[in-house]
mmCIF file of N, CA and C in Angstrom:
data_model
loop_
_atom_site.group_PDB
_atom_site.id
_atom_site.type_symbol
_atom_site.label_atom_id
_atom_site.label_comp_id
_atom_site.label_asym_id
_atom_site.label_seq_id
_atom_site.Cartn_x
_atom_site.Cartn_y
_atom_site.Cartn_z
ATOM 1 N N MET A 1 0.481 41.625 4.475
ATOM 2 C CA MET A 1 0.520 40.427 5.271
ATOM 3 C C MET A 1 0.021 39.271 4.378
ATOM 4 N N GLU A 2 0.819 38.194 4.423
ATOM 5 C CA GLU A 2 0.549 37.049 3.623
ATOM 6 C C GLU A 2 -0.350 36.076 4.482
ATOM 7 N N VAL A 3 -1.408 35.631 3.881
ATOM 8 C CA VAL A 3 -2.311 34.692 4.509
ATOM 9 C C VAL A 3 -1.998 33.279 4.033
ATOM 10 N N LEU A 4 -1.846 32.370 5.008
ATOM 11 C CA LEU A 4 -1.514 30.983 4.696
ATOM 12 C C LEU A 4 -2.820 30.169 4.724
ATOM 13 N N LEU A 5 -2.647 28.837 4.598
ATOM 14 C CA LEU A 5 -3.792 27.897 4.639
ATOM 15 C C LEU A 5 -4.618 28.158 5.905
ATOM 16 N N TYR A 6 -5.868 27.914 5.821
ATOM 17 C CA TYR A 6 -6.824 28.003 6.973
ATOM 18 C C TYR A 6 -6.877 29.396 7.586
ATOM 19 N N GLY A 7 -6.559 30.458 6.784
ATOM 20 C CA GLY A 7 -6.664 31.789 7.232
ATOM 21 C C GLY A 7 -5.609 32.285 8.251
ATOM 22 N N GLN A 8 -4.570 31.537 8.411
ATOM 23 C CA GLN A 8 -3.558 31.896 9.356
ATOM 24 C C GLN A 8 -2.535 32.815 8.696
ATOM 25 N N ASP A 9 -2.105 33.850 9.448
ATOM 26 C CA ASP A 9 -0.980 34.648 8.929
ATOM 27 C C ASP A 9 0.317 33.986 9.500
ATOM 28 N N ARG A 10 1.425 34.516 9.089
ATOM 29 C CA ARG A 10 2.690 33.899 9.484
ATOM 30 C C ARG A 10 2.917 33.946 10.970
ATOM 31 N N ASP A 11 2.535 35.027 11.622
ATOM 32 C CA ASP A 11 2.730 35.137 13.067
ATOM 33 C C ASP A 11 1.937 34.107 13.783
ATOM 34 N N GLU A 12 0.645 33.887 13.315
ATOM 35 C CA GLU A 12 -0.171 32.873 13.984
ATOM 36 C C GLU A 12 0.393 31.434 13.807
ATOM 37 N N ARG A 13 0.858 31.223 12.567
ATOM 38 C CA ARG A 13 1.457 29.932 12.255
ATOM 39 C C ARG A 13 2.743 29.648 13.065
ATOM 40 N N LEU A 14 3.584 30.688 13.195
ATOM 41 C CA LEU A 14 4.785 30.567 14.008
ATOM 42 C C LEU A 14 4.467 30.321 15.480
ATOM 43 N N ALA A 15 3.478 31.031 15.999
ATOM 44 C CA ALA A 15 3.028 30.777 17.379
ATOM 45 C C ALA A 15 2.522 29.368 17.552
ATOM 46 N N MET A 16 1.730 28.833 16.561
ATOM 47 C CA MET A 16 1.198 27.502 16.681
ATOM 48 C C MET A 16 2.362 26.492 16.650
ATOM 49 N N LEU A 17 3.304 26.702 15.765
ATOM 50 C CA LEU A 17 4.431 25.797 15.658
ATOM 51 C C LEU A 17 5.263 25.794 17.008
ATOM 52 N N ARG A 18 5.431 26.926 17.601
ATOM 53 C CA ARG A 18 6.162 27.060 18.821
ATOM 54 C C ARG A 18 5.443 26.350 19.943
ATOM 55 N N THR A 19 4.119 26.422 19.954
ATOM 56 C CA THR A 19 3.318 25.749 20.962
ATOM 57 C C THR A 19 3.520 24.210 20.737
ATOM 58 N N GLN A 20 3.399 23.768 19.456
ATOM 59 C CA GLN A 20 3.610 22.361 19.205
ATOM 60 C C GLN A 20 5.003 21.911 19.658
ATOM 61 N N ARG A 21 5.964 22.671 19.396
ATOM 62 C CA ARG A 21 7.321 22.350 19.808
ATOM 63 C C ARG A 21 7.422 22.133 21.338
ATOM 64 N N ASN A 22 6.821 23.097 22.058
ATOM 65 C CA ASN A 22 6.895 23.025 23.490
ATOM 66 C C ASN A 22 6.070 21.769 24.016
ATOM 67 N N LEU A 23 5.000 21.518 23.430
ATOM 68 C CA LEU A 23 4.203 20.331 23.896
ATOM 69 C C LEU A 23 4.955 19.009 23.575
ATOM 70 N N LEU A 24 5.574 18.935 22.413
ATOM 71 C CA LEU A 24 6.355 17.760 22.059
ATOM 72 C C LEU A 24 7.532 17.587 22.961
ATOM 73 N N PHE A 25 8.189 18.710 23.315
ATOM 74 C CA PHE A 25 9.370 18.684 24.141
ATOM 75 C C PHE A 25 8.991 18.187 25.565
ATOM 76 N N THR A 26 7.853 18.715 26.062
ATOM 77 C CA THR A 26 7.360 18.284 27.419
ATOM 78 C C THR A 26 7.021 16.798 27.365
ATOM 79 N N LEU A 27 6.330 16.306 26.368
ATOM 80 C CA LEU A 27 5.960 14.948 26.245
ATOM 81 C C LEU A 27 7.237 14.052 26.170
ATOM 82 N N HIS A 28 8.180 14.479 25.366
ATOM 83 C CA HIS A 28 9.443 13.778 25.226
ATOM 84 C C HIS A 28 10.148 13.627 26.591
ATOM 85 N N ALA A 29 10.189 14.758 27.354
ATOM 86 C CA ALA A 29 10.897 14.743 28.646
ATOM 87 C C ALA A 29 10.142 13.821 29.634
ATOM 88 N N GLU A 30 8.810 13.845 29.590
ATOM 89 C CA GLU A 30 8.031 12.979 30.518
ATOM 90 C C GLU A 30 8.231 11.516 30.186
ATOM 91 N N ILE A 31 8.184 11.161 28.911
ATOM 92 C CA ILE A 31 8.389 9.747 28.526
ATOM 93 C C ILE A 31 9.791 9.316 28.831
ATOM 94 N N THR A 32 10.790 10.179 28.610
ATOM 95 C CA THR A 32 12.162 9.874 28.897
ATOM 96 C C THR A 32 12.324 9.571 30.426
ATOM 97 N N ALA A 33 11.738 10.398 31.294
ATOM 98 C CA ALA A 33 11.779 10.198 32.714
ATOM 99 C C ALA A 33 11.108 8.875 33.116
ATOM 100 N N GLY A 34 9.942 8.576 32.489
ATOM 101 C CA GLY A 34 9.305 7.345 32.779
ATOM 102 C C GLY A 34 10.076 6.131 32.316
ATOM 103 N N ARG A 35 10.699 6.255 31.209
ATOM 104 C CA ARG A 35 11.512 5.140 30.719
ATOM 105 C C ARG A 35 12.726 4.882 31.636
ATOM 106 N N ARG A 36 13.301 6.010 32.123
ATOM 107 C CA ARG A 36 14.395 5.862 33.059
ATOM 108 C C ARG A 36 13.933 5.124 34.341
ATOM 109 N N HIS A 37 12.783 5.531 34.842
ATOM 110 C CA HIS A 37 12.230 4.917 36.078
ATOM 111 C C HIS A 37 11.957 3.433 35.805
ATOM 112 N N LEU A 38 11.355 3.140 34.682
ATOM 113 C CA LEU A 38 11.025 1.729 34.325
ATOM 114 C C LEU A 38 12.307 0.883 34.210
ATOM 115 N N GLY A 39 13.341 1.453 33.671
ATOM 116 C CA GLY A 39 14.628 0.761 33.539
ATOM 117 C C GLY A 39 15.261 0.473 34.907
ATOM 118 N N MET A 40 14.958 1.256 35.848
ATOM 119 C CA MET A 40 15.524 1.009 37.227
ATOM 120 C C MET A 40 14.716 -0.111 37.922
ATOM 121 N N LEU A 41 13.499 -0.450 37.460
ATOM 122 C CA LEU A 41 12.696 -1.463 38.063
ATOM 123 C C LEU A 41 13.056 -2.882 37.619
ATOM 124 N N ASP A 42 13.950 -3.029 36.651
ATOM 125 C CA ASP A 42 14.252 -4.305 36.055
ATOM 126 C C ASP A 42 15.370 -5.011 36.755
ATOM 127 N N PRO A 43 15.094 -5.941 37.675
ATOM 128 C CA PRO A 43 16.185 -6.669 38.328
ATOM 129 C C PRO A 43 16.504 -7.989 37.632
ATOM 130 N N SER A 44 16.610 -8.005 36.339
ATOM 131 C CA SER A 44 16.676 -9.234 35.563
ATOM 132 C C SER A 44 17.788 -10.133 35.894
ATOM 133 N N GLU A 45 18.906 -9.664 36.321
ATOM 134 C CA GLU A 45 20.034 -10.584 36.677
ATOM 135 C C GLU A 45 19.783 -11.335 37.957
ATOM 136 N N ALA A 46 19.027 -10.775 38.851
ATOM 137 C CA ALA A 46 18.889 -11.484 40.160
ATOM 138 C C ALA A 46 17.653 -12.363 40.267
ATOM 139 N N TRP A 47 16.716 -12.251 39.283
ATOM 140 C CA TRP A 47 15.508 -13.025 39.382
ATOM 141 C C TRP A 47 15.639 -14.309 38.637
ATOM 142 N N SER A 48 14.963 -15.365 39.176
ATOM 143 C CA SER A 48 15.130 -16.701 38.525
ATOM 144 C C SER A 48 13.812 -17.407 38.340
ATOM 145 N N SER A 49 12.701 -17.103 39.013
ATOM 146 C CA SER A 49 11.467 -17.803 38.839
ATOM 147 C C SER A 49 10.902 -17.461 37.437
ATOM 148 N N ARG A 50 10.002 -18.311 36.967
ATOM 149 C CA ARG A 50 9.384 -18.116 35.705
ATOM 150 C C ARG A 50 8.599 -16.794 35.669
ATOM 151 N N ALA A 51 7.815 -16.486 36.658
ATOM 152 C CA ALA A 51 7.101 -15.202 36.725
ATOM 153 C C ALA A 51 8.006 -14.029 36.728
ATOM 154 N N GLN A 52 9.079 -14.152 37.458
ATOM 155 C CA GLN A 52 10.067 -13.020 37.522
ATOM 156 C C GLN A 52 10.730 -12.836 36.164
ATOM 157 N N ARG A 53 11.054 -13.928 35.452
ATOM 158 C CA ARG A 53 11.692 -13.794 34.114
ATOM 159 C C ARG A 53 10.687 -13.236 33.150
ATOM 160 N N GLU A 54 9.432 -13.599 33.245
ATOM 161 C CA GLU A 54 8.390 -13.019 32.389
ATOM 162 C C GLU A 54 8.235 -11.506 32.609
ATOM 163 N N TYR A 55 8.238 -11.155 33.889
ATOM 164 C CA TYR A 55 8.158 -9.730 34.304
ATOM 165 C C TYR A 55 9.344 -9.019 33.681
ATOM 166 N N SER A 56 10.512 -9.565 33.798
ATOM 167 C CA SER A 56 11.682 -8.928 33.285
ATOM 168 C C SER A 56 11.587 -8.756 31.781
ATOM 169 N N PHE A 57 11.117 -9.813 31.097
ATOM 170 C CA PHE A 57 10.935 -9.801 29.640
ATOM 171 C C PHE A 57 9.974 -8.691 29.240
ATOM 172 N N ARG A 58 8.865 -8.551 30.006
ATOM 173 C CA ARG A 58 7.861 -7.562 29.687
ATOM 174 C C ARG A 58 8.408 -6.153 29.864
ATOM 175 N N VAL A 59 9.195 -5.963 30.886
ATOM 176 C CA VAL A 59 9.814 -4.620 31.133
ATOM 177 C C VAL A 59 10.720 -4.319 29.929
ATOM 178 N N ALA A 60 11.513 -5.325 29.457
ATOM 179 C CA ALA A 60 12.340 -5.120 28.272
ATOM 180 C C ALA A 60 11.518 -4.746 27.060
ATOM 181 N N GLU A 61 10.373 -5.403 26.836
ATOM 182 C CA GLU A 61 9.482 -5.084 25.763
ATOM 183 C C GLU A 61 8.991 -3.654 25.834
ATOM 184 N N MET A 62 8.587 -3.195 27.082
ATOM 185 C CA MET A 62 8.114 -1.853 27.217
ATOM 186 C C MET A 62 9.179 -0.864 26.979
ATOM 187 N N LEU A 63 10.394 -1.140 27.378
ATOM 188 C CA LEU A 63 11.522 -0.223 27.123
ATOM 189 C C LEU A 63 11.733 -0.077 25.687
ATOM 190 N N ALA A 64 11.678 -1.186 24.931
ATOM 191 C CA ALA A 64 11.869 -1.181 23.488
ATOM 192 C C ALA A 64 10.714 -0.373 22.819
ATOM 193 N N ASP A 65 9.483 -0.514 23.248
ATOM 194 C CA ASP A 65 8.389 0.253 22.795
ATOM 195 C C ASP A 65 8.553 1.747 23.036
ATOM 196 N N LEU A 66 9.021 2.080 24.239
ATOM 197 C CA LEU A 66 9.250 3.465 24.561
ATOM 198 C C LEU A 66 10.383 4.049 23.725
ATOM 199 N N ASP A 67 11.382 3.257 23.363
ATOM 200 C CA ASP A 67 12.457 3.761 22.455
ATOM 201 C C ASP A 67 11.866 4.086 21.080
ATOM 202 N N VAL A 68 10.902 3.300 20.603
ATOM 203 C CA VAL A 68 10.288 3.592 19.308
ATOM 204 C C VAL A 68 9.481 4.929 19.418
ATOM 205 N N VAL A 69 8.724 5.065 20.496
ATOM 206 C CA VAL A 69 7.945 6.269 20.693
ATOM 207 C C VAL A 69 8.873 7.502 20.754
ATOM 208 N N LEU A 70 9.990 7.400 21.493
ATOM 209 C CA LEU A 70 10.968 8.468 21.601
ATOM 210 C C LEU A 70 11.554 8.793 20.237
ATOM 211 N N HIS A 71 11.811 7.808 19.451
ATOM 212 C CA HIS A 71 12.340 8.058 18.135
ATOM 213 C C HIS A 71 11.392 8.844 17.274
ATOM 214 N N HIS A 72 10.085 8.477 17.321
ATOM 215 C CA HIS A 72 9.066 9.164 16.540
ATOM 216 C C HIS A 72 8.941 10.644 17.095
ATOM 217 N N LEU A 73 8.989 10.794 18.367
ATOM 218 C CA LEU A 73 8.960 12.121 18.926
ATOM 219 C C LEU A 73 10.161 12.993 18.495
ATOM 220 N N ASP A 74 11.324 12.387 18.457
ATOM 221 C CA ASP A 74 12.470 13.087 17.928
ATOM 222 C C ASP A 74 12.277 13.540 16.519
ATOM 223 N N ASP A 75 11.676 12.695 15.695
ATOM 224 C CA ASP A 75 11.407 13.042 14.273
ATOM 225 C C ASP A 75 10.347 14.193 14.196
ATOM 226 N N ALA A 76 9.328 14.100 15.063
ATOM 227 C CA ALA A 76 8.344 15.166 15.111
ATOM 228 C C ALA A 76 8.918 16.531 15.560
ATOM 229 N N LEU A 77 9.737 16.377 16.597
ATOM 230 C CA LEU A 77 10.435 17.620 17.041
ATOM 231 C C LEU A 77 11.337 18.253 15.959
ATOM 232 N N ALA A 78 12.060 17.433 15.274
ATOM 233 C CA ALA A 78 12.946 17.901 14.205
ATOM 234 C C ALA A 78 12.077 18.524 13.088
ATOM 235 N N SER A 79 10.946 17.944 12.759
ATOM 236 C CA SER A 79 10.083 18.478 11.720
ATOM 237 C C SER A 79 9.524 19.880 12.128
ATOM 238 N N VAL A 80 9.041 19.964 13.367
ATOM 239 C CA VAL A 80 8.493 21.214 13.830
ATOM 240 C C VAL A 80 9.592 22.301 13.888
ATOM 241 N N ARG A 81 10.775 21.958 14.365
ATOM 242 C CA ARG A 81 11.875 22.938 14.404
ATOM 243 C C ARG A 81 12.210 23.412 13.014
ATOM 244 N N ARG A 82 12.265 22.497 12.070
ATOM 245 C CA ARG A 82 12.525 22.840 10.643
ATOM 246 C C ARG A 82 11.446 23.797 10.147
ATOM 247 N N HIS A 83 10.179 23.575 10.463
ATOM 248 C CA HIS A 83 9.130 24.450 10.007
ATOM 249 C C HIS A 83 9.246 25.799 10.694
ATOM 250 N N ILE A 84 9.594 25.850 11.945
ATOM 251 C CA ILE A 84 9.828 27.066 12.632
ATOM 252 C C ILE A 84 10.934 27.913 11.989
ATOM 253 N N HIS A 85 12.045 27.232 11.703
ATOM 254 C CA HIS A 85 13.129 27.909 11.005
ATOM 255 C C HIS A 85 12.732 28.493 9.643
ATOM 256 N N GLU A 86 11.924 27.676 8.957
ATOM 257 C CA GLU A 86 11.472 28.207 7.630
ATOM 258 C C GLU A 86 10.560 29.390 7.771
ATOM 259 N N GLU A 87 9.585 29.301 8.750
ATOM 260 C CA GLU A 87 8.701 30.475 8.960
ATOM 261 C C GLU A 87 9.465 31.682 9.393
ATOM 262 N N GLU A 88 10.461 31.520 10.263
ATOM 263 C CA GLU A 88 11.240 32.650 10.775
ATOM 264 C C GLU A 88 12.008 33.302 9.585
ATOM 265 N N ARG A 89 12.534 32.441 8.707
ATOM 266 C CA ARG A 89 13.240 32.983 7.512
ATOM 267 C C ARG A 89 12.290 33.745 6.612
ATOM 268 N N MET A 90 11.050 33.269 6.467
ATOM 269 C CA MET A 90 10.095 33.982 5.629
ATOM 270 C C MET A 90 9.662 35.271 6.302
ATOM 271 N N CYS A 91 9.621 35.326 7.585
ATOM 272 C CA CYS A 91 9.236 36.562 8.277
ATOM 273 C C CYS A 91 10.314 37.659 8.042
ATOM 274 N N LEU A 92 11.577 37.251 7.970
ATOM 275 C CA LEU A 92 12.642 38.151 7.725
ATOM 276 C C LEU A 92 12.767 38.708 6.347
ATOM 277 N N ALA A 93 12.209 37.903 5.412
ATOM 278 C CA ALA A 93 12.264 38.230 4.016
ATOM 279 C C ALA A 93 11.362 39.397 3.636
#
C-alpha cells in the first residue's frame, strides 16, 4: 500500500476527492438555480424610474458576479475530476 501526503492511502484520497466533487457539484447546482431565479426577477425593459433602473442594474451586476463564481466552480470541478481520474489510474496500476 502506497502512503501519500498526510498519511492518506490511495483509497482514502480517492474517497476524499469524490466527496469534494459531490460537494462542488451540489454547490454549483444550487448557485445555478439561484442565478436562474434571480434572472427571472429582472423586469428591466418595463421599468423606468431611477430606483427601478438601479435595481435592474444591481441585478445585472449580481448575475455577472454569479457567472464568475460558476466559472471558478467549473474549474474546481474539472480539477477534482482530473485528480480522481489520475488516482483511479494509479489504483489500477
